[in-house]
Coordinates of N, CA and C in Angstrom, one line a residue:
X18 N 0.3 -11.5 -13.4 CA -0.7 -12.6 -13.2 C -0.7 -13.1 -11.8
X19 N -1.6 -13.0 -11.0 CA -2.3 -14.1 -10.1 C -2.4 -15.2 -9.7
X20 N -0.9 -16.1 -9.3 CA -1.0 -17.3 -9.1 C -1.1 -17.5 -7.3
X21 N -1.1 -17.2 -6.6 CA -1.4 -17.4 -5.4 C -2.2 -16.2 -4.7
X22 N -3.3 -16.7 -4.2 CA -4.3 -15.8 -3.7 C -4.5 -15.9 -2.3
X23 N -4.3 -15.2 -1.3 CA -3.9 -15.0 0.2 C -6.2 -14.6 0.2
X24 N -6.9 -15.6 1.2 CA -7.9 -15.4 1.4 C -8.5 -15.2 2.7
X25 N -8.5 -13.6 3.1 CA -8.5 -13.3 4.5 C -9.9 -13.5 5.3
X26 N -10.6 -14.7 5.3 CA -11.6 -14.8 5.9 C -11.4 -16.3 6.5
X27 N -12.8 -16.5 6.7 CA -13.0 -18.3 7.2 C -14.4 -18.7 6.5
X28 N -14.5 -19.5 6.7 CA -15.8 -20.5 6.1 C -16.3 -20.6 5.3
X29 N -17.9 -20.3 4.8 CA -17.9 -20.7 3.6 C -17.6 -19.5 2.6
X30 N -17.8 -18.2 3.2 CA -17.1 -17.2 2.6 C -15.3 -18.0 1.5
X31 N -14.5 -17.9 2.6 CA -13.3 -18.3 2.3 C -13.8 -19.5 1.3
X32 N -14.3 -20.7 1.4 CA -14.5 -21.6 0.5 C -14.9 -21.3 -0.6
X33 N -16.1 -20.7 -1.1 CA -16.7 -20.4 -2.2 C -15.1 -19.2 -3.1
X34 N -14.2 -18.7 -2.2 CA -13.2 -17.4 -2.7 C -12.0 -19.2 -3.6
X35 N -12.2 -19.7 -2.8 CA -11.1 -20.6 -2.5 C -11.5 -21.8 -3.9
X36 N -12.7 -22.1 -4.3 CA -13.1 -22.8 -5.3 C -12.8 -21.9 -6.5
X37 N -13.5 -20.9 -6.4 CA -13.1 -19.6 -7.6 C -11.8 -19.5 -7.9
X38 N -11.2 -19.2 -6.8 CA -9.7 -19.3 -7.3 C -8.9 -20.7 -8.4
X39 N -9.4 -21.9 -7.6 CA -8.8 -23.0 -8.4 C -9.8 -23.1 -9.5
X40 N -10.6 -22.9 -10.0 CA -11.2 -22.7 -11.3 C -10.7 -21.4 -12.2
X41 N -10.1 -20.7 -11.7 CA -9.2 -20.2 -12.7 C -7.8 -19.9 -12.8
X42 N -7.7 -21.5 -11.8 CA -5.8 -21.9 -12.0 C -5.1 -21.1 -10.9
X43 N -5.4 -20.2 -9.8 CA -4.8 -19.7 -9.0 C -5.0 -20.4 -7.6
X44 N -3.9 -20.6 -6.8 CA -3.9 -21.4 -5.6 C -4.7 -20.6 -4.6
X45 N -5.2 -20.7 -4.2 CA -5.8 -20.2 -3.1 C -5.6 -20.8 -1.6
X46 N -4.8 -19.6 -0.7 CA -4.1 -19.2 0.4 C -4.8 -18.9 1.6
X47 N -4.7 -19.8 3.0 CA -5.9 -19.6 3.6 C -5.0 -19.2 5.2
X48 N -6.0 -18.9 5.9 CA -5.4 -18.2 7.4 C -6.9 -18.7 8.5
X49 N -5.7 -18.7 9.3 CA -7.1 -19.4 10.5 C -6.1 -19.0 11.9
X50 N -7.1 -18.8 13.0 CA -7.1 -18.4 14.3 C -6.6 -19.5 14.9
X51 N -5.9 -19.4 15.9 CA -5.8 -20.5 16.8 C -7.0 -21.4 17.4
X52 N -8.0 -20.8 17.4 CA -9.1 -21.8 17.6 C -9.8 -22.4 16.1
X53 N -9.3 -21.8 15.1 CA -9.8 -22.1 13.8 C -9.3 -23.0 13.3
X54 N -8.0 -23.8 13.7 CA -6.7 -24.5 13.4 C -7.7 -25.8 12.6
X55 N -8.2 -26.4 12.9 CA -9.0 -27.6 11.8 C -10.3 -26.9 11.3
X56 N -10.3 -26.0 10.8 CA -12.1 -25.7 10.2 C -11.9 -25.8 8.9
X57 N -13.2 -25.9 8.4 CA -12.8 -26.6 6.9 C -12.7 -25.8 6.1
X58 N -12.4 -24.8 6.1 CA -12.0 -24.1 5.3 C -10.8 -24.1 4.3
X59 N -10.1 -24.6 5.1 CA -8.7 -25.1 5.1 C -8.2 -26.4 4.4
X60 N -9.3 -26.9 4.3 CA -9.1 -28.5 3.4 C -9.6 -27.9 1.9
X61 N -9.5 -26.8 1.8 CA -9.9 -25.9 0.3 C -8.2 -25.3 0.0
X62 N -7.8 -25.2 1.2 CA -6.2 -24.5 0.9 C -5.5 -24.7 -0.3
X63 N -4.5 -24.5 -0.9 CA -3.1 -25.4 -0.8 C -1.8 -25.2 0.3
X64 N -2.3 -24.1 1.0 CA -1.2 -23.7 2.0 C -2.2 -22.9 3.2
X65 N -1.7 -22.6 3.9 CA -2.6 -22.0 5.2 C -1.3 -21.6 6.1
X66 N -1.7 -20.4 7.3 CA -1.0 -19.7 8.3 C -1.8 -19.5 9.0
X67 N -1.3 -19.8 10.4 CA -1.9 -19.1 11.8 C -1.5 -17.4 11.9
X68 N -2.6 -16.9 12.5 CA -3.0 -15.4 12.4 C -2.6 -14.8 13.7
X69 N -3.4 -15.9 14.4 CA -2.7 -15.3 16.4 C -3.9 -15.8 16.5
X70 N -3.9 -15.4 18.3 CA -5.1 -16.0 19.2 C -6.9 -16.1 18.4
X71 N -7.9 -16.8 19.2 CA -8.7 -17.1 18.8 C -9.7 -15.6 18.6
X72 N -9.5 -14.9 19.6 CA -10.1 -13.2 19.4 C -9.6 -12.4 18.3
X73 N -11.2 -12.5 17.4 CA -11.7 -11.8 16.4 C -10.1 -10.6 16.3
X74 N -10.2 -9.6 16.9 CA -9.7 -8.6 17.0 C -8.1 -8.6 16.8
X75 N -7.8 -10.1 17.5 CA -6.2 -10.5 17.4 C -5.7 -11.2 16.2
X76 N -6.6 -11.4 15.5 CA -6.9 -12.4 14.4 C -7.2 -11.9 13.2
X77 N -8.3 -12.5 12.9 CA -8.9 -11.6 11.8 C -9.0 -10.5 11.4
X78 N -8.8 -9.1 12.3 CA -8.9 -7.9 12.0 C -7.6 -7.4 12.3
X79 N -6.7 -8.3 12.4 CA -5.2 -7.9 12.7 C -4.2 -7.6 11.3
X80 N -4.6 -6.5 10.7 CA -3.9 -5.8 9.3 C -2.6 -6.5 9.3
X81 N -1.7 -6.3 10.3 CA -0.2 -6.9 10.8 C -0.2 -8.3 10.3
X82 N -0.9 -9.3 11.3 CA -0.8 -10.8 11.2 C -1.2 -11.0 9.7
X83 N -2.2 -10.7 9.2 CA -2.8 -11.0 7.5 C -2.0 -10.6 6.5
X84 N -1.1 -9.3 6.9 CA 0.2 -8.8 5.7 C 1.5 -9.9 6.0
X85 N 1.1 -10.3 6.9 CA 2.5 -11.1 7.2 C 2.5 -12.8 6.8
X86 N 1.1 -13.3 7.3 CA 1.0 -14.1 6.6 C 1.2 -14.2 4.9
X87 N 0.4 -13.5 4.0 CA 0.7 -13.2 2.9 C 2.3 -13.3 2.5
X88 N 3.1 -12.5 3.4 CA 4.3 -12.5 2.8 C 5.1 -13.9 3.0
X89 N 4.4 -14.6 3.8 CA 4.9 -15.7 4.9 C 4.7 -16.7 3.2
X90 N 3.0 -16.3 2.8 CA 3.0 -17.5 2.3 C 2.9 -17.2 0.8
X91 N 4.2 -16.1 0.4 CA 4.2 -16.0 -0.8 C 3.1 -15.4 -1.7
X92 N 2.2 -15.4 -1.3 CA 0.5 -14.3 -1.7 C 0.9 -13.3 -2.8
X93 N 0.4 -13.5 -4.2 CA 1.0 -12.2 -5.0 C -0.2 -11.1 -4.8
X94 N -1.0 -11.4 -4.1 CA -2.7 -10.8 -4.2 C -3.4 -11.1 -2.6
X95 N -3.9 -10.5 -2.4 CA -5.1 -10.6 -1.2 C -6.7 -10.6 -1.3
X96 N -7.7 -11.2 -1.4 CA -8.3 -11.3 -1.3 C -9.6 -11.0 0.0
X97 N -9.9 -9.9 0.7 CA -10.3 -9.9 2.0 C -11.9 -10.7 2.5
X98 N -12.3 -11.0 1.1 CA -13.7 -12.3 1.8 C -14.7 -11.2 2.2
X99 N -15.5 -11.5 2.9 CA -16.9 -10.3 3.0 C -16.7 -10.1 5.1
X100 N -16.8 -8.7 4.9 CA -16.8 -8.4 6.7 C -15.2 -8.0 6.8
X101 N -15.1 -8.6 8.1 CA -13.8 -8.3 8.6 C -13.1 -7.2 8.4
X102 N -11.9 -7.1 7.5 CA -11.5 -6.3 6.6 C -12.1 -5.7 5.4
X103 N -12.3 -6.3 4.5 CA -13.2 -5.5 3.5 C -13.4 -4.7 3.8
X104 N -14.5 -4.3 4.7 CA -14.9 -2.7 4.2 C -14.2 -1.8 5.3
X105 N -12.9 -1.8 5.4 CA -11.6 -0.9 6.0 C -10.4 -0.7 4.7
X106 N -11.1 0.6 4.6 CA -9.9 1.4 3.4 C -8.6 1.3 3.5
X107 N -8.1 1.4 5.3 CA -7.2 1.3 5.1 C -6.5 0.1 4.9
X108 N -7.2 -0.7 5.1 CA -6.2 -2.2 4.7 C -6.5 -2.3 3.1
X109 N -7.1 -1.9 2.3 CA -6.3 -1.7 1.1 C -5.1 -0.6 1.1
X110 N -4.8 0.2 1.9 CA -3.8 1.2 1.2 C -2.5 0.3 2.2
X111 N -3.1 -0.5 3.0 CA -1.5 -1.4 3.9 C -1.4 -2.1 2.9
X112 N -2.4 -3.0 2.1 CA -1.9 -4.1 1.1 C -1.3 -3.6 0.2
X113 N -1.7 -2.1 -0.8 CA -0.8 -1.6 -1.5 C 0.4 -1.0 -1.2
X114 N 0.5 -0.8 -0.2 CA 1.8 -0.3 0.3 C 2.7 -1.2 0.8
X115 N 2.5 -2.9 1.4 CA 3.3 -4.1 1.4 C 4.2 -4.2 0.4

């Protein structure tokens, strides 16, 4: 079962993932950029990690920093939100292979 949900996006993406989750009792686990550090995304948390610099590339699309957070923040599950990741296969075969 599904109690903490690691949600690899920002905004309202992340929020709407992040509502869903606590309406079916799972915590939802949030990540932000160093320039992302207060967006509100994150007031949906129950927990949150910094990912690395503000660049997209160093951040968000950083497979490394997102598996690590996860493990950082106890994540039984990942969630990749729409864009970014999502539609990169291989970060499903990194998350199944974590």
């Amino acid at each position: 079962m599904i109690e903490r949900l690691l949600i690899a996006n920002r905004g309202e993406i992340a929020v709407r993932i992040a509502r869903g989750a606590r309406e079916l009792g799972i915590a939802p686990l949030g990540v932000y950029s160093e320039a992302d550090r207060g967006s509100m995304h994150l007031e949906f948390m129950a927990d949150s990690a910094c990912i690395g610099p503000p660049a997209v590339t160093s951040s968000y699309l950083n497979m490394c920093a997102i598996l690590e957070a996860a493990q950082a923040l106890r994540a039984d599950a990942i969630h990749p939100g729409y864009g970014f990741l999502s539609e990169r296969s291989e970060f499903a075969r990194a998350v199944v292979d974590a």
